Amino acid sequence: MAKLGIKDIAAISGVSPATVSRTLRNPGIVSEETRKKVMKAVEEGGYTPSRFGANLRTQKSGNIIVVMPDITNQVNAGIIRAIERQAQKAGYSILLGDTQGLIEREKHYASMAQSGQADGVLLFTYHMPFNLNHNQPVLKQLPPIVNSCESIPIEGISKVMIDNVSGARTAVEHLLSLGHKRIAAVMGPTDTPSTVERFDGYKSALSNAGIEIDEQLIIRGDYGLDSGMGAMEQLLKLRMRPTAVFCFSDDMAIGAMSVLQENGFRIPQDISIMGFDDIRYARLMTPALTTIHQPLEEIGKACIELLLEQLDGKSEPGRYVELPFTLMVRQSTGPVPVDR
Amino acid sequence: MAKLGIKDIAAISGVSPATVSRTLRNPGIVSEETRKKVMKAVEEGGYTPSRFGANLRTQKSGNIIVVMPDITNQVNAGIIRAIERQAQKAGYSILLGDTQGLIEREKHYASMAQSGQADGVLLFTYHMPFNLNHNQPVLKQLPPIVNSCESIPIEGISKVMIDNVSGARTAVEHLLSLGHKRIAAVMGPTDTPSTVERFDGYKSALSNAGIEIDEQLIIRGDYGLDSGMGAMEQLLKLRMRPTAVFCFSDDMAIGAMSVLQENGFRIPQDISIMGFDDIRYARLMTPALTTIHQPLEEIGKACIELLLEQLDGKSEPGRYVELPFTLMVRQSTGPVPVDR
DNA sequence: TGCTTGGCTGTAAACGTTTTCAAATCTGCA
DNA sequence: TGCAGATTTGAAAACGTTTACAGCCAAGCA
């Protein structure tokens, strides 16, 4: 038996295809009697409406594409989980775009959106992968886009962010309040907006405290575990070691802690470690990692809400939502050692 | 200017829509001259073929749906990343189905596949979410399915697995070889095949060593961090504490380690901890976690390969691929304490 | 020259829905 | 009973491709 189409169901239940469609999409407008007939045929035939026809007719895919640099990262994973749940509630599916940092892959996903494979795009990377074709009225042509985590400097797309500058400043101020003066920064990739912003926060906190920046204490990382290890190794070689290290991600902080403990340093008695993100493992480290909490669930929710509003035409693009971070003081930070 | 369709491009370049389609899908069969004309029009018009029409015509969505219990889990995230990369190479997109353990969501994704929203399904959950409609010739109706991680007891679907029984046995044998006799097991959800299998391995290793199973040392967890903490707390209350704890996941092991260290126990001098999975954080714990390595990348690759072969009709369903695990001996396991 | 072959292209059908429009039926009220 | 309006239904068009089939033309060959 071949797969049944709407026409078959129509024939079986003795109505027109239009009525079958109505019964399924908008049961309220068909009579009780017809509805029963149709539903019976639908169930007995095991009919599932093909999405292809519907997509073509309505020009909607029911998909949202999420473009992320790395889904393996706890921050991204946490956000996309929230997104998926909310999207499903609203009847949308999530197309996963893991770019692994490659621009070409970002473009690939952008073109998927443009070919109708998705109705909207959630951008967590820091490039603008869409071809802003010069012949055309630019943004109007694009599907709705919401940008989060890494702020893309383009007018007219909605954003969901935390205040990275304040977040980093808060982190550093926490260390300053413990008496630290030599505070290292382990940064993410320096071409990411988040790193630039967090570095701004770091600098502003130090300058407010009248402390000059020591270039030796600024290390470039890539947000990953290994780069945290490498950074710490580098810092340990310094003649004048830092008394506290502010890592721009928890992963790097965890890497740093591991190197420190490997080398017999006590945290926080010898060196304080501060992270950023508050991934689920942070509180389980020994010592538990002091960090800046990002509200992943809320970020995901806000992203999808902004996008859905645009898809429903209820809202203009270009909106900006800022979510609060929280300083989580745990055991990996402590007073500056007295003997130094 | 409205969005251009294939007919517009055809008109602009003075050929038929068929030729435009051929130029894009199968450039080899059109003449050099036409190809140039068409490509020029395509580029100048910024034309991207709509997927809707193509999908309808070819009855293919170009999507693969991945059904997972929780994408936030490092194991799943690692696998899906590999899947996504391979799928994209083959021209497929990944639809993310994060079920959060809910059967209804699994069914939802199954029905998406049946309505043509995906050409194939990768199942990492442990239910069979498809309605095996009694009226119909069962499996033939379903899209190709590959099952991994949690083995679903259904004939005729392909599988990619590691040998959980041997993996767990290897883990326990490692502990036995260090002289441990009181070895606790912190299990996953007891209705998951992986937990059942690992528990089998645990029992078989102990029984081979002539050690009787102590029910007090068997704790039920859920593979998550918190359940590892809870399990450890429970074990610490015991009058006769275990000298080693085998956790069925790294997350639970990390939770257990945290509780242990919080309470002043030394690992492995007082208690040895063993995990399963080898997530990226395992080697960065202090002490580094001894565990069973799962080849996530290879699992993902194998899944997609099996599925693609079925989609291409090159291979029958029902194949079984087994991938090797590896014992990673690190610092969290050591000889049984002499003083006990 | 006439015929065949092969390369390239065009015509038109088909994929499976949704939705507009109009027609048919029913309801309630005068 | 007659009519306005509401409710329910059907016919048909449209969505944008791909592809089977047929046709055309040039080239090669006898």
PDB file of C-alpha atoms in Angstrom, chain A residues 1 3 43-46 48-53 55-56 59-61 63 70-74 77-78 80-81 84-85 88 93-98 100 105 108-109 111-112 114-117 133 135-136 141 225-226 229 251 254-255 258 261 279-281 283-286, chain B residues 1 3 43-46 48-53 55-56 59-61 63 70-74 77-78 80-81 84-85 88 93-98 100 105 108-109 111-112 114-117 133 135-136 141 225-226 229 251 254-255 258 261 279-281 283-286:
ATOM      1  CA  MET A   1       0.000   0.000   0.000  1.00  0.00           C
ATOM      2  CA  LYS A   3       1.566   6.186   1.230  1.00  0.00           C
ATOM      3  CA  GLU A  43      -6.482   7.418  11.863  1.00  0.00           C
ATOM      4  CA  GLU A  44      -7.318   4.257  10.019  1.00  0.00           C
ATOM      5  CA  GLY A  45      -5.146   5.227   7.132  1.00  0.00           C
ATOM      6  CA  GLY A  46      -2.331   6.323   9.403  1.00  0.00           C
ATOM      7  CA  THR A  48       0.412  12.163   8.315  1.00  0.00           C
ATOM      8  CA  PRO A  49       0.201  15.253   6.151  1.00  0.00           C
ATOM      9  CA  SER A  50       3.305  15.680   4.077  1.00  0.00           C
ATOM     10  CA  ARG A  51       5.232  18.713   5.037  1.00  0.00           C
ATOM     11  CA  PHE A  52       6.493  19.252   1.528  1.00  0.00           C
ATOM     12  CA  GLY A  53       3.230  20.328   0.082  1.00  0.00           C
ATOM     13  CA  ASN A  55       5.790  24.138   3.000  1.00  0.00           C
ATOM     14  CA  LEU A  56       5.527  24.952  -0.650  1.00  0.00           C
ATOM     15  CA  GLN A  59       6.260  29.323   2.047  1.00  0.00           C
ATOM     16  CA  LYS A  60       7.209  28.460   5.584  1.00  0.00           C
ATOM     17  CA  SER A  61       9.557  25.716   6.645  1.00  0.00           C
ATOM     18  CA  ASN A  63      12.469  25.564  11.002  1.00  0.00           C
ATOM     19  CA  ASP A  70      30.788  24.831  18.993  1.00  0.00           C
ATOM     20  CA  ILE A  71      27.936  22.917  20.471  1.00  0.00           C
ATOM     21  CA  THR A  72      30.300  20.982  22.686  1.00  0.00           C
ATOM     22  CA  ASN A  73      30.817  24.086  24.741  1.00  0.00           C
ATOM     23  CA  GLN A  74      28.663  24.014  27.863  1.00  0.00           C
ATOM     24  CA  ALA A  77      24.768  23.603  24.773  1.00  0.00           C
ATOM     25  CA  GLY A  78      22.832  25.108  27.645  1.00  0.00           C
ATOM     26  CA  ILE A  80      20.485  25.635  22.584  1.00  0.00           C
ATOM     27  CA  ARG A  81      18.676  23.266  24.885  1.00  0.00           C
ATOM     28  CA  GLU A  84      14.958  23.828  21.352  1.00  0.00           C
ATOM     29  CA  ARG A  85      12.400  23.416  24.073  1.00  0.00           C
ATOM     30  CA  GLN A  88       9.166  23.048  19.882  1.00  0.00           C
ATOM     31  CA  SER A  93      12.097  22.733  14.743  1.00  0.00           C
ATOM     32  CA  ILE A  94      15.750  23.526  15.245  1.00  0.00           C
ATOM     33  CA  LEU A  95      18.313  23.100  12.519  1.00  0.00           C
ATOM     34  CA  LEU A  96      21.718  22.768  14.067  1.00  0.00           C
ATOM     35  CA  GLY A  97      24.529  24.778  12.563  1.00  0.00           C
ATOM     36  CA  ASP A  98      27.801  24.010  14.281  1.00  0.00           C
ATOM     37  CA  GLN A 100      33.448  25.042  14.324  1.00  0.00           C
ATOM     38  CA  ARG A 105      30.261  27.070   7.292  1.00  0.00           C
ATOM     39  CA  HIS A 108      26.570  27.783   4.242  1.00  0.00           C
ATOM     40  CA  TYR A 109      23.981  28.097   6.966  1.00  0.00           C
ATOM     41  CA  SER A 111      22.377  30.437   2.441  1.00  0.00           C
ATOM     42  CA  MET A 112      20.251  27.640   3.799  1.00  0.00           C
ATOM     43  CA  GLN A 114      17.948  32.250   2.329  1.00  0.00           C
ATOM     44  CA  SER A 115      16.777  29.281   0.322  1.00  0.00           C
ATOM     45  CA  GLY A 116      13.844  28.877   2.646  1.00  0.00           C
ATOM     46  CA  GLN A 117      15.158  26.018   4.655  1.00  0.00           C
ATOM     47  CA  ASN A 133      23.894  41.960  -1.944  1.00  0.00           C
ATOM     48  CA  ASN A 135      21.748  45.227  -5.756  1.00  0.00           C
ATOM     49  CA  GLN A 136      19.170  44.670  -3.148  1.00  0.00           C
ATOM     50  CA  GLN A 141      15.490  40.503   2.046  1.00  0.00           C
ATOM     51  CA  LEU A 225      40.528  24.009  28.373  1.00  0.00           C
ATOM     52  CA  ASP A 226      43.949  23.574  26.845  1.00  0.00           C
ATOM     53  CA  MET A 229      46.462  25.264  30.845  1.00  0.00           C
ATOM     54  CA  ASP A 251      36.894  26.149  30.770  1.00  0.00           C
ATOM     55  CA  ILE A 254      39.464  24.803  34.969  1.00  0.00           C
ATOM     56  CA  GLY A 255      42.513  24.278  32.814  1.00  0.00           C
ATOM     57  CA  SER A 258      44.548  21.892  36.945  1.00  0.00           C
ATOM     58  CA  GLN A 261      47.371  21.975  41.423  1.00  0.00           C
ATOM     59  CA  ILE A 279      29.079  26.103  33.705  1.00  0.00           C
ATOM     60  CA  ARG A 280      27.642  23.219  35.674  1.00  0.00           C
ATOM     61  CA  TYR A 281      31.065  21.843  36.557  1.00  0.00           C
ATOM     62  CA  ARG A 283      30.677  24.484  41.536  1.00  0.00           C
ATOM     63  CA  LEU A 284      32.001  20.934  41.632  1.00  0.00           C
ATOM     64  CA  MET A 285      35.619  21.790  41.214  1.00  0.00           C
ATOM     65  CA  THR A 286      37.798  21.507  44.288  1.00  0.00           C
TER      66      THR A 286
ATOM     67  CA  MET B   1      11.650  43.653  -6.175  1.00  0.00           C
ATOM     68  CA  LYS B   3      12.141  37.287  -4.824  1.00  0.00           C
ATOM     69  CA  GLU B  43      24.549  35.741  -9.658  1.00  0.00           C
ATOM     70  CA  GLU B  44      23.222  39.087 -10.708  1.00  0.00           C
ATOM     71  CA  GLY B  45      19.784  38.216  -9.532  1.00  0.00           C
ATOM     72  CA  GLY B  46      21.078  36.774  -6.295  1.00  0.00           C
ATOM     73  CA  THR B  48      18.930  30.868  -4.461  1.00  0.00           C
ATOM     74  CA  PRO B  49      16.732  27.965  -5.515  1.00  0.00           C
ATOM     75  CA  SER B  50      13.853  27.510  -3.140  1.00  0.00           C
ATOM     76  CA  ARG B  51      14.068  24.298  -1.281  1.00  0.00           C
ATOM     77  CA  PHE B  52      10.320  23.955  -1.073  1.00  0.00           C
ATOM     78  CA  GLY B  53       9.781  23.171  -4.692  1.00  0.00           C
ATOM     79  CA  ASN B  55      11.658  19.015  -1.726  1.00  0.00           C
ATOM     80  CA  LEU B  56       8.189  18.488  -3.033  1.00  0.00           C
ATOM     81  CA  GLN B  59      10.314  13.874  -1.934  1.00  0.00           C
ATOM     82  CA  LYS B  60      13.483  14.431   0.009  1.00  0.00           C
ATOM     83  CA  SER B  61      14.014  16.932   2.767  1.00  0.00           C
ATOM     84  CA  ASN B  63      17.392  16.596   6.771  1.00  0.00           C
ATOM     85  CA  ASP B  70      20.010  15.768  26.584  1.00  0.00           C
ATOM     86  CA  ILE B  71      22.323  17.721  24.398  1.00  0.00           C
ATOM     87  CA  THR B  72      23.896  19.376  27.414  1.00  0.00           C
ATOM     88  CA  ASN B  73      25.554  16.102  28.239  1.00  0.00           C
ATOM     89  CA  GLN B  74      29.151  16.071  27.037  1.00  0.00           C
ATOM     90  CA  ALA B  77      27.296  16.906  22.491  1.00  0.00           C
ATOM     91  CA  GLY B  78      30.511  15.303  21.317  1.00  0.00           C
ATOM     92  CA  ILE B  80      26.301  15.266  17.620  1.00  0.00           C
ATOM     93  CA  ARG B  81      29.120  17.559  16.700  1.00  0.00           C
ATOM     94  CA  GLU B  84      26.735  17.460  12.117  1.00  0.00           C
ATOM     95  CA  ARG B  85      30.086  17.801  10.448  1.00  0.00           C
ATOM     96  CA  GLN B  88      26.978  18.653   6.223  1.00  0.00           C
ATOM     97  CA  SER B  93      21.242  19.172   7.645  1.00  0.00           C
ATOM     98  CA  ILE B  94      20.668  18.156  11.227  1.00  0.00           C
ATOM     99  CA  LEU B  95      17.376  18.633  12.971  1.00  0.00           C
ATOM    100  CA  LEU B  96      17.935  18.660  16.681  1.00  0.00           C
ATOM    101  CA  GLY B  97      15.590  16.623  18.810  1.00  0.00           C
ATOM    102  CA  ASP B  98      16.384  17.089  22.471  1.00  0.00           C
ATOM    103  CA  GLN B 100      14.790  15.747  27.831  1.00  0.00           C
ATOM    104  CA  ARG B 105       8.817  14.419  22.699  1.00  0.00           C
ATOM    105  CA  HIS B 108       6.882  14.114  18.279  1.00  0.00           C
ATOM    106  CA  TYR B 109      10.197  13.747  16.511  1.00  0.00           C
ATOM    107  CA  SER B 111       6.169  11.830  13.573  1.00  0.00           C
ATOM    108  CA  MET B 112       8.217  14.637  12.091  1.00  0.00           C
ATOM    109  CA  GLN B 114       7.180  10.267   9.140  1.00  0.00           C
ATOM    110  CA  SER B 115       5.741  13.431   7.701  1.00  0.00           C
ATOM    111  CA  GLY B 116       8.808  13.830   5.553  1.00  0.00           C
ATOM    112  CA  GLN B 117      10.532  16.460   7.575  1.00  0.00           C
ATOM    113  CA  ASN B 133       0.879   0.655  12.991  1.00  0.00           C
ATOM    114  CA  ASN B 135      -2.410  -2.164   9.640  1.00  0.00           C
ATOM    115  CA  GLN B 136       0.847  -1.683   7.922  1.00  0.00           C
ATOM    116  CA  GLN B 141       7.147   2.213   6.142  1.00  0.00           C
ATOM    117  CA  LEU B 225      26.301  15.434  38.563  1.00  0.00           C
ATOM    118  CA  ASP B 226      23.904  15.793  41.452  1.00  0.00           C
ATOM    119  CA  MET B 229      26.929  13.696  44.848  1.00  0.00           C
ATOM    120  CA  ASP B 251      29.502  13.326  35.579  1.00  0.00           C
ATOM    121  CA  ILE B 254      32.882  14.229  39.310  1.00  0.00           C
ATOM    122  CA  GLY B 255      29.981  14.750  41.679  1.00  0.00           C
ATOM    123  CA  SER B 258      33.502  16.719  44.945  1.00  0.00           C
ATOM    124  CA  GLN B 261      36.989  16.175  48.878  1.00  0.00           C
ATOM    125  CA  ILE B 279      34.521  13.578  28.912  1.00  0.00           C
ATOM    126  CA  ARG B 280      36.967  16.387  28.298  1.00  0.00           C
ATOM    127  CA  TYR B 281      36.923  17.502  31.926  1.00  0.00           C
ATOM    128  CA  ARG B 283      41.654  14.540  32.734  1.00  0.00           C
ATOM    129  CA  LEU B 284      41.583  18.001  34.287  1.00  0.00           C
ATOM    130  CA  MET B 285      40.105  16.982  37.568  1.00  0.00           C
ATOM    131  CA  THR B 286      42.440  16.934  40.534  1.00  0.00           C
TER     132      THR B 286
END
